[in-house]
Short mmCIF file of C-alpha atoms in Angstrom, two decimals:
data_model
loop_
_atom_site.label_atom_id
_atom_site.label_comp_id
_atom_site.label_asym_id
_atom_site.label_seq_id
_atom_site.Cartn_x
_atom_site.Cartn_y
_atom_site.Cartn_z
CA UNK A 906 20.31 -43.54 27.55
CA UNK A 907 21.00 -40.75 30.01
CA UNK A 908 20.82 -37.09 28.99
CA UNK A 909 24.63 -36.95 29.03
CA UNK A 910 24.74 -39.76 26.45
CA UNK A 911 22.34 -38.11 24.00
CA UNK A 912 23.90 -37.64 20.58
CA UNK A 913 22.07 -34.95 18.54
CA UNK A 914 23.42 -36.40 15.29
CA UNK A 915 21.39 -39.54 16.04
CA UNK A 916 18.23 -37.63 15.12
CA UNK A 917 19.42 -37.51 11.52
CA UNK A 918 19.33 -41.29 11.10
CA UNK A 919 16.27 -42.49 9.10
CA UNK A 920 13.92 -44.80 10.96
CA UNK A 921 14.12 -48.49 10.20
CA UNK A 922 10.98 -50.64 10.01
CA UNK A 923 11.72 -51.79 13.58
CA UNK A 924 12.01 -48.15 14.70
CA UNK A 925 8.66 -47.34 13.08
CA UNK A 926 7.07 -50.31 14.85
CA UNK A 927 8.57 -49.12 18.13
CA UNK A 928 7.23 -45.58 17.60
CA UNK A 929 3.77 -47.00 16.80
CA UNK A 930 3.94 -49.13 19.96
CA UNK A 931 4.90 -46.11 22.06
CA UNK A 932 1.95 -44.14 20.67
CA UNK A 933 -0.36 -47.00 21.63
CA UNK A 934 1.20 -47.75 25.02
CA UNK A 935 -0.88 -47.87 28.19
CA UNK A 936 0.75 -44.69 29.52
CA UNK A 937 -0.30 -42.69 26.43
CA UNK A 938 -3.70 -40.98 26.61
CA UNK A 939 -6.46 -42.70 24.59
CA UNK A 940 -6.64 -39.57 22.43
CA UNK A 941 -3.04 -40.06 21.19
CA UNK A 942 -2.55 -40.09 17.42
CA UNK A 943 -1.67 -43.35 15.73
CA UNK A 944 1.44 -43.65 13.56
CA UNK A 945 -0.42 -42.81 10.32
CA UNK A 946 -1.97 -39.64 11.72
CA UNK A 947 1.35 -38.64 13.32
CA UNK A 948 3.08 -39.05 9.96
CA UNK A 949 0.54 -36.73 8.34
CA UNK A 950 0.99 -34.19 11.14
CA UNK A 951 4.77 -34.22 10.74
CA UNK A 952 4.49 -33.85 6.95
CA UNK A 953 2.13 -30.91 7.43
CA UNK A 954 4.54 -29.30 9.89
CA UNK A 955 7.41 -29.66 7.42
CA UNK A 956 5.28 -28.04 4.69
CA UNK A 957 4.05 -25.25 6.97
CA UNK A 958 4.82 -21.67 5.89
CA UNK A 959 6.54 -21.14 9.26
CA UNK A 960 8.33 -23.35 11.73
CA UNK A 961 6.20 -24.39 14.67
CA UNK A 962 7.90 -25.11 17.95
CA UNK A 963 7.46 -28.55 19.54
CA UNK A 964 5.63 -26.88 22.44
CA UNK A 965 2.86 -26.08 19.94
CA UNK A 966 2.47 -29.50 18.31
CA UNK A 967 3.54 -31.99 20.99
CA UNK A 968 0.31 -31.61 22.99
CA UNK A 969 -1.61 -32.22 19.75
CA UNK A 970 0.04 -35.62 19.33
CA UNK A 971 -1.47 -36.67 22.64
CA UNK A 972 -4.90 -35.15 21.98
CA UNK A 973 -4.24 -32.18 24.24
CA UNK A 974 -3.53 -34.44 27.19
CA UNK A 975 -0.29 -35.00 29.08
CA UNK A 976 1.45 -38.33 28.44
CA UNK A 977 2.50 -40.21 31.58
CA UNK A 978 5.85 -41.54 30.39
CA UNK A 979 6.82 -44.38 32.73
CA UNK A 980 10.43 -43.17 32.93
CA UNK A 981 12.92 -40.76 31.44
CA UNK A 982 14.40 -43.38 29.11
CA UNK A 983 10.99 -44.00 27.51
CA UNK A 984 10.37 -40.27 27.07
CA UNK A 985 13.82 -39.79 25.52
CA UNK A 986 13.32 -42.73 23.18
CA UNK A 987 9.91 -41.39 22.08
CA UNK A 988 11.32 -37.94 21.33
CA UNK A 989 14.35 -39.38 19.55
CA UNK A 990 12.14 -41.50 17.26
CA UNK A 991 9.77 -38.57 16.72
CA UNK A 992 12.58 -36.21 15.72
CA UNK A 993 14.19 -38.82 13.50
CA UNK A 994 10.91 -39.33 11.61
CA UNK A 995 10.40 -35.57 11.38
CA UNK A 996 13.90 -35.13 9.94
CA UNK A 997 13.39 -38.08 7.58
CA UNK A 998 10.20 -36.49 6.24
CA UNK A 999 11.87 -33.06 5.91
CA UNK A 1000 14.81 -34.55 4.02
CA UNK A 1001 12.50 -36.42 1.65
CA UNK A 1002 10.15 -33.49 1.02
CA UNK A 1003 13.11 -31.20 0.32
CA UNK A 1004 14.93 -33.65 -1.94
CA UNK A 1005 15.29 -32.53 -5.57
CA UNK A 1006 13.32 -35.37 -7.12
CA UNK A 1007 11.73 -35.53 -10.54
CA UNK A 1008 9.94 -38.86 -10.26
CA UNK A 1009 7.96 -40.39 -7.42
CA UNK A 1010 9.87 -43.65 -7.74
CA UNK A 1011 13.06 -41.83 -6.71
CA UNK A 1012 14.23 -43.52 -3.47
CA UNK A 1013 14.67 -40.06 -1.91
CA UNK A 1014 10.95 -39.26 -2.33
CA UNK A 1015 8.67 -39.03 0.69
CA UNK A 1016 6.49 -42.08 1.17
CA UNK A 1017 3.70 -41.52 3.72
CA UNK A 1018 3.06 -44.18 6.33
CA UNK A 1019 -0.36 -45.53 5.46
CA UNK A 1020 -1.87 -48.37 7.43
CA UNK A 1021 -3.80 -51.17 5.76
CA UNK A 1022 -7.39 -50.49 6.84
CA UNK A 1023 -8.91 -52.87 4.29
CA UNK A 1024 -11.74 -55.01 5.71
CA UNK A 1025 -9.71 -58.19 5.24
CA UNK A 1026 -6.43 -56.69 6.54
CA UNK A 1027 -4.66 -57.57 9.78
CA UNK A 1028 -5.79 -54.39 11.60
CA UNK A 1029 -9.45 -54.96 10.72
CA UNK A 1030 -9.27 -58.60 11.84
CA UNK A 1031 -7.73 -57.61 15.18
CA UNK A 1032 -10.41 -54.93 15.74
CA UNK A 1033 -13.20 -57.38 14.96
CA UNK A 1034 -11.62 -59.94 17.30
CA UNK A 1035 -11.58 -57.28 20.04
CA UNK A 1036 -15.28 -56.58 19.45
CA UNK A 1037 -14.78 -53.14 17.90
CA UNK A 1038 -17.60 -52.29 15.47
CA UNK A 1039 -16.47 -48.78 14.44
CA UNK A 1040 -16.25 -48.17 10.69
CA UNK A 1041 -12.74 -48.41 9.29
CA UNK A 1042 -11.11 -45.24 7.95
CA UNK A 1043 -10.56 -44.89 4.24
CA UNK A 1044 -7.05 -45.38 2.84
CA UNK A 1045 -4.99 -42.32 3.77
CA UNK A 1046 -7.80 -40.73 5.79
CA UNK A 1047 -5.90 -40.65 9.09
CA UNK A 1048 -2.76 -39.34 7.38
CA UNK A 1049 -4.83 -36.55 5.82
CA UNK A 1050 -6.40 -35.73 9.19
CA UNK A 1051 -2.92 -35.38 10.67
CA UNK A 1052 -1.77 -33.15 7.81
CA UNK A 1053 -4.85 -30.94 8.12
CA UNK A 1054 -4.32 -30.77 11.87
CA UNK A 1055 -0.87 -29.30 11.19
CA UNK A 1056 -2.42 -26.82 8.76
CA UNK A 1057 -4.89 -25.72 11.46
CA UNK A 1058 -2.01 -24.99 13.85
CA UNK A 1059 -0.74 -22.28 11.47
CA UNK A 1060 -4.02 -21.42 9.75
CA UNK A 1061 -3.30 -17.70 9.38
CA UNK A 1062 0.05 -18.41 7.73
CA UNK A 1063 -1.55 -20.77 5.22
CA UNK A 1064 -4.23 -18.18 4.40
CA UNK A 1065 -1.52 -15.62 3.57
#
């Protein structure tokens, strides 16, 4: 997609499961710094930004996604696709968190992206197979870290 072909209304489309997988793959790509957030932590960050007392500009939070480092996008199309998926997820979260729901089972309710970090889950098995011996995070821990990271970006506003 060239810049001339970009359709701003496309950022209002909710992400499909395939889109979420693609965003997770982009976050874990070789060109992304090792300090880049995973999809669960990114989801928490975006939710925290939506809940923030003031709007934070992308120039404030984008570096945080990559751990303060600069991503080396392999080409413009990859960078555009990343930002499109990021903005679509952000808008999806904002829509859900602002929906007038009364019950959590309402299909409009926000559902955080939580990875299965259970010791017998697919992620744990792949880490063990790769020789990784780090302790697994608790359920929702990375999402909460992302949310709290967003809070820290506007700490003074939250204190007010």
